Structure formats: C-alpha cells, structure tokens
C-alpha cells in the first residue's frame, strides 16, 4: 500500500512540474524601440496568455542598457528593427527564440544566436502590403514635386523597375498595375516564370532594369553582397528625370556616390524611408528632389503591426509547444 502511494506521489509531482514548465514559466519579451499600435500589442498579449505564458513589454526604450536588463530572464523576444547583437545574447541566459516581427533580419547577429543555441525567425510577408502602399505614395509625392503647387507628372505609362521581387516587390507590382504603369523586375533569386505570371517583365540584368526604368523601387535586403551596391555607375544608367525610391535599407546605397550623382544630375530625385547617414548633406544640397521620412514608417500601420506581431507571437507558441521551426533563418 505504502509503495503504491509513493509511486502515485512521484507521478503527481512529475505531472505537476511538467505542466508548470510547459505553461506558466515561459516569459516572452516584446522589445520594440518603435512601438506597435496598441491594438497589435493587445493581440500579441492574447496569443501569449492563451498559451499560458507571460508577456512583458519594453517599448520605446532609449538606451541599450534597458534592453540588456529586460532580456536577462526571458525565454523569447519579439522585436522589430531592434539590434540583437552578441552582447544581448550574452545577457539573455534563458533565451531560446527571437522573432523579428517583419521581413529583414539584418539587425540580428545570426552567428551569435547560433552559438548561444537560439533560434531566430522572421515573419515574411506580414507587413509587405503596408510597405508597398508607402512606395506608391512616395512615387506620387515625387512625381507631383512634393506637393509644392507646381505642375508634376503622372505615374500612368511610366516605366517602374522593381529591384528584387519578394513579398514587397510583388505587392508594389500589384498596386502599380492600378496606376497603369509598365512594370519591370530584376531578381536573380526569383524565376522569370514567377515574375511574368504577374504580367511583369523579367529583365536579365540589374543594369537593364536601371537603364529602362523611369522609377526604380528598391526591395533588396542588406547583405554583404548588396551593401553599397547601389552606386553611381548603376544609377547613372537611369533615364532623364530618374527617381529612386528606397523602402529597403540605407546600407544598400553607396551614399557618397549617390551624392556625387545628384550633384552631376540635377534631374535625379531620391525618396527614402530610411534616413541616410548623410541626411543633413542631402537636405542642404538637394532641396526639392530629396525626401526622407524622419523614422522608417513603411511597416508602421495598425494592420501590419497586427499581422506581423500576432504572427510572431504565434510562431513562438508553436516553437515551444510543437517544436515548430518554420521561418527559422539561422543555422
Ligand atoms: C521589415 O524588414 O520588415 C521592414 O523594414 C519594417 O521594419 P520595422 O518593423 O522596423 O518598421
């Protein structure tokens, strides 16, 4: 009889602690220097708490030390463009997963993550419509001379070049069709059949894209291969009145060469959602043909925040409950 009770007690203790570790003990940090809309945070909270986990918030922080303190005892982190480097991984002793609620993950040190046994994911496609809508807005703003009252031009019939045909590029093509633009794309990683299925002309070299198109919209990620790749020689291929729209990353632009080009070509306009390091110089030199948003706002819509934020929370729950590593981006 006594042995029966001992076995029963061991079984009970095991079940209790197992349940506890699987449910209540996961702590998820939402660390967003640029915060999500409240409605998105509410959705993230529901997803996390329904799984039996705890959500802690670090929004609008101004110093890295706040992030280092907040990550100390968390098991998962949801971020946006927040920098997650080796120092953060060193400080986060219980960390198992980081989800970048968005597309680009150049802000996460993937090697350090792998060394620390941390899984890194993104949420591809969730904010792409928002970014694409901003691209079209920026194109109208540029062709209508920054709404300064002078006579501008129309998008209809203009040649649009989409540099990289991923989720954002595809959405740009879809919306640009409504403006009756002629659409071209270059993407060495996307088969021409996929591009042409959308009634977009797939060009075979990056030079051809820039040579053909009145407006080029950048959608390449920042990688060692693409950094500084948008340079004088490439941009100088664009026809008279060329417009470059950048909602991708500032690092892909060779800023010194873009400045030289705009000095040499008074017809050229640069519109960006990622403020260049040399913003003051651009403002001083290129009044009327340069514009930058003060803070990256392509994905800054309630809808994109909800889509990307809840997808990130869902991926974390799936990771802990079902070992699901779909969307993992590190080795
Ligand atoms: C992305 O990579 O998803 C976009 O650049 C949006 O970034 P953000 O979440 O920092 O606005």
XYZ file of C-alpha atoms and ligand atoms in Angstrom:
342
model
C 0.000 0.000 0.000
C 2.818 2.407 1.002
C 4.694 1.648 -2.247
C 1.511 2.427 -4.173
C 1.270 5.854 -2.518
C 4.978 6.612 -3.148
C 4.577 5.792 -6.880
C 1.403 7.874 -7.022
C 3.168 10.805 -5.326
C 6.145 10.621 -7.735
C 3.713 10.541 -10.684
C 1.786 13.551 -9.332
C 4.958 15.608 -8.729
C 6.206 14.834 -12.259
C 2.941 15.772 -13.937
C 2.647 18.964 -11.896
C 6.160 20.204 -12.630
C 5.949 19.211 -16.265
C 2.739 21.126 -16.715
C 4.174 24.095 -14.890
C 7.273 24.257 -17.049
C 5.206 23.823 -20.219
C 2.715 26.533 -19.399
C 3.264 29.249 -16.857
C 7.023 29.585 -16.871
C 7.642 30.944 -20.363
C 8.358 34.621 -20.321
C 8.079 36.473 -23.622
C 9.520 39.956 -24.065
C 8.138 42.382 -26.628
C 11.086 44.753 -27.163
C 10.195 47.482 -29.630
C 12.081 50.741 -29.700
C 9.493 51.812 -32.306
C 6.279 50.522 -30.689
C 3.446 48.636 -32.336
C -0.086 50.073 -32.378
C -1.921 49.273 -29.113
C -4.373 47.005 -30.920
C -1.439 44.857 -32.093
C 0.041 44.653 -28.583
C -3.384 43.531 -27.300
C -3.447 40.790 -29.960
C 0.075 39.653 -29.069
C -0.890 39.528 -25.380
C -3.963 37.404 -26.112
C -1.906 34.940 -28.178
C 0.789 34.652 -25.488
C -1.523 34.497 -22.477
C -3.874 31.985 -24.135
C -0.847 29.712 -24.348
C -0.312 30.114 -20.599
C 2.784 32.306 -20.999
C 3.651 35.725 -19.608
C 4.167 38.815 -21.788
C 6.450 41.627 -20.659
C 6.784 44.902 -22.525
C 9.797 47.076 -23.236
C 8.516 49.691 -25.640
C 10.046 52.984 -26.775
C 13.260 52.340 -24.851
C 16.006 54.862 -25.307
C 19.102 53.026 -24.116
C 20.600 49.614 -24.817
C 21.108 49.064 -21.062
C 17.300 48.827 -20.720
C 17.228 46.049 -23.289
C 20.140 44.235 -21.626
C 18.309 44.348 -18.292
C 14.974 43.231 -19.781
C 16.368 40.175 -21.597
C 18.035 38.660 -18.507
C 15.303 36.163 -17.596
C 13.163 35.847 -20.742
C 12.743 32.759 -22.927
C 11.652 34.528 -26.105
C 11.854 38.001 -27.610
C 9.715 39.682 -30.257
C 11.492 42.582 -31.964
C 11.265 44.933 -34.950
C 14.429 46.697 -36.155
C 15.871 46.445 -32.637
C 19.539 45.461 -32.606
C 20.095 42.000 -31.142
C 23.856 41.547 -31.063
C 26.290 39.288 -29.202
C 26.061 41.467 -26.076
C 22.297 40.915 -25.938
C 22.688 37.157 -26.402
C 25.320 37.088 -23.627
C 22.920 38.852 -21.268
C 19.920 36.627 -22.124
C 20.713 33.430 -20.217
C 17.357 31.682 -20.708
C 16.703 32.791 -24.270
C 15.531 30.162 -26.765
C 13.993 32.134 -29.617
C 13.986 35.631 -31.170
C 11.279 36.505 -33.681
C 11.767 39.568 -35.843
C 8.190 40.741 -36.455
C 8.914 41.787 -40.022
C 10.927 40.743 -43.041
C 14.558 41.933 -42.746
C 16.710 40.357 -40.038
C 19.997 42.160 -40.682
C 19.570 43.644 -37.168
C 20.145 40.237 -35.548
C 23.594 38.677 -35.175
C 22.708 35.226 -36.525
C 26.120 33.746 -35.780
C 25.928 34.788 -32.126
C 22.365 33.397 -31.969
C 23.518 30.018 -33.281
C 26.457 29.988 -30.857
C 24.024 30.540 -27.988
C 21.626 27.875 -29.311
C 18.936 30.479 -30.014
C 16.505 30.079 -32.911
C 15.878 33.231 -34.977
C 12.792 33.638 -37.165
C 11.148 36.380 -39.190
C 7.510 36.767 -40.266
C 7.786 37.071 -44.047
C 5.001 38.802 -45.947
C 3.109 40.081 -42.919
C 3.903 43.766 -43.394
C 4.531 43.828 -47.136
C 1.293 45.483 -48.242
C 1.959 48.399 -45.873
C 5.444 48.945 -47.299
C 4.169 48.624 -50.869
C 1.436 51.217 -50.297
C 4.062 53.627 -48.983
C 6.157 53.070 -52.128
C 3.269 54.177 -54.332
C 2.613 57.133 -52.023
C 6.256 58.168 -52.279
C 6.172 57.839 -56.060
C 3.149 60.150 -56.280
C 4.818 62.580 -53.859
C 7.965 62.688 -56.009
C 6.244 62.986 -59.379
C 3.976 65.766 -58.018
C 7.014 67.771 -56.906
C 6.480 67.212 -53.167
C 3.036 68.833 -53.433
C 4.591 72.256 -53.910
C 1.897 73.513 -56.276
C 3.933 73.279 -59.493
C 2.985 71.083 -62.422
C 4.152 67.497 -62.000
C 3.819 64.287 -63.995
C 1.687 61.146 -63.748
C 2.576 57.547 -62.965
C 0.359 56.228 -65.754
C 2.513 54.955 -68.625
C 5.789 55.379 -66.674
C 8.236 52.504 -66.510
C 8.635 51.144 -62.985
C 11.607 48.942 -62.096
C 11.221 46.644 -59.114
C 14.642 45.663 -57.806
C 14.029 42.288 -56.096
C 10.724 40.510 -56.485
C 9.948 39.295 -52.980
C 6.814 39.913 -50.928
C 7.056 43.715 -51.042
C 8.095 43.839 -54.703
C 5.080 41.710 -55.679
C 2.707 43.977 -53.789
C 4.260 47.036 -55.424
C 3.632 45.435 -58.844
C 0.026 44.631 -57.925
C -0.742 48.200 -56.837
C 1.264 49.838 -59.659
C -0.900 47.979 -62.169
C -3.834 50.023 -60.921
C -1.880 53.136 -61.931
C -1.346 51.611 -65.407
C 2.433 51.684 -65.111
C 4.704 49.485 -67.262
C 6.320 47.153 -64.777
C 9.755 45.508 -64.946
C 11.569 43.468 -62.307
C 15.013 42.059 -61.676
C 15.610 39.307 -59.143
C 18.366 36.723 -59.609
C 16.725 34.517 -56.965
C 13.214 34.544 -58.427
C 12.498 32.530 -61.600
C 11.366 34.646 -64.590
C 8.184 32.499 -64.897
C 7.040 33.631 -61.447
C 7.608 37.294 -62.315
C 5.956 37.003 -65.723
C 2.914 35.220 -64.283
C 2.123 38.605 -62.705
C 2.328 40.343 -66.102
C 5.617 41.919 -65.102
C 8.582 41.900 -67.497
C 11.526 39.974 -66.015
C 14.792 41.603 -67.098
C 18.004 39.632 -67.026
C 20.449 42.130 -65.572
C 20.365 44.826 -62.953
C 21.858 47.311 -65.449
C 18.988 46.666 -67.853
C 16.455 47.456 -65.128
C 18.040 50.821 -64.320
C 18.570 51.681 -67.989
C 14.920 51.052 -68.844
C 13.026 52.455 -65.917
C 11.904 55.991 -65.020
C 11.406 54.983 -61.405
C 13.245 52.219 -59.539
C 11.943 50.859 -56.242
C 14.460 49.008 -54.075
C 13.490 45.796 -52.293
C 16.847 44.092 -51.760
C 17.909 43.006 -48.275
C 21.104 44.346 -46.684
C 23.664 41.555 -47.078
C 27.454 41.631 -47.561
C 26.763 41.311 -51.323
C 24.204 44.126 -51.574
C 25.755 46.681 -49.193
C 26.860 49.799 -51.113
C 25.784 48.126 -54.361
C 23.502 50.967 -55.495
C 26.245 53.205 -56.807
C 26.997 55.993 -59.270
C 27.559 53.735 -62.285
C 24.261 51.924 -61.813
C 22.123 54.978 -61.064
C 23.648 56.911 -63.920
C 22.060 54.410 -66.319
C 18.608 55.771 -65.430
C 16.838 57.978 -67.980
C 16.467 61.747 -67.537
C 14.181 62.569 -64.605
C 15.007 59.256 -62.898
C 13.586 58.631 -59.432
C 14.988 56.176 -56.889
C 12.625 55.043 -54.122
C 14.166 53.246 -51.155
C 11.976 51.489 -48.617
C 14.533 48.690 -48.148
C 17.718 49.508 -46.213
C 20.054 52.513 -46.183
C 23.119 50.246 -46.211
C 22.486 49.141 -49.809
C 23.116 52.688 -51.032
C 26.613 53.987 -51.622
C 25.785 57.392 -50.142
C 28.915 59.223 -51.294
C 28.328 58.074 -54.856
C 24.616 58.938 -54.728
C 25.566 62.456 -53.605
C 28.055 62.767 -56.489
C 25.436 61.550 -58.943
C 22.821 64.000 -57.700
C 25.408 66.796 -57.922
C 26.116 65.828 -61.537
C 22.470 65.207 -62.446
C 20.059 67.916 -61.364
C 17.181 65.878 -62.872
C 17.570 62.996 -60.386
C 15.346 62.516 -57.315
C 15.906 60.328 -54.250
C 12.995 59.449 -51.968
C 13.669 57.237 -48.980
C 12.004 55.725 -45.938
C 15.362 55.103 -44.297
C 17.191 58.282 -43.415
C 20.720 58.284 -44.862
C 23.691 58.787 -42.529
C 24.399 61.953 -44.562
C 20.810 63.245 -44.315
C 21.906 66.813 -43.467
C 24.035 66.936 -46.603
C 21.210 65.626 -48.801
C 18.834 68.244 -47.326
C 21.346 71.048 -47.860
C 22.328 70.092 -51.411
C 19.180 68.679 -52.982
C 16.241 70.785 -51.943
C 13.142 69.876 -53.987
C 14.467 66.497 -55.132
C 15.271 64.671 -51.925
C 12.938 63.453 -49.202
C 13.391 61.149 -46.222
C 10.831 60.118 -43.615
C 12.105 61.081 -40.140
C 11.682 57.476 -38.959
C 11.183 54.319 -41.049
C 7.432 54.020 -41.412
C 6.834 51.537 -44.236
C 5.508 48.905 -41.846
C 4.012 51.436 -39.454
C 0.301 50.687 -39.925
C -2.116 49.112 -37.469
C -2.751 46.290 -39.963
C 0.932 45.484 -40.495
C 1.592 45.681 -36.736
C -1.287 43.272 -36.065
C -0.253 40.852 -38.824
C 3.465 40.774 -38.011
C 3.072 40.993 -34.205
C 0.494 38.239 -33.871
C 2.344 36.038 -36.376
C 5.495 36.443 -34.238
C 3.624 35.526 -31.043
C 2.013 32.544 -32.777
C 5.392 31.310 -34.055
C 6.788 31.462 -30.504
C 3.876 29.435 -29.116
C 4.262 26.869 -31.918
C 8.012 26.712 -31.259
C 7.599 25.939 -27.557
C 4.537 23.708 -27.809
C 5.203 21.806 -31.061
C 8.934 22.369 -31.756
C 7.921 24.131 -34.973
C 10.838 25.956 -36.597
C 9.134 27.155 -39.780
C 10.596 30.565 -40.746
C 13.885 29.852 -38.915
C 16.612 31.971 -40.567
C 19.763 30.873 -38.703
C 21.505 27.507 -38.766
C 10.955 44.928 -42.333
O 12.092 44.498 -42.546
O 10.017 44.172 -42.000
C 10.646 46.382 -42.530
O 11.795 47.081 -42.859
C 9.913 47.018 -41.359
O 10.758 47.270 -40.277
P 10.188 47.861 -38.895
O 9.417 46.784 -38.214
O 11.383 48.278 -38.120
O 9.299 49.029 -39.207
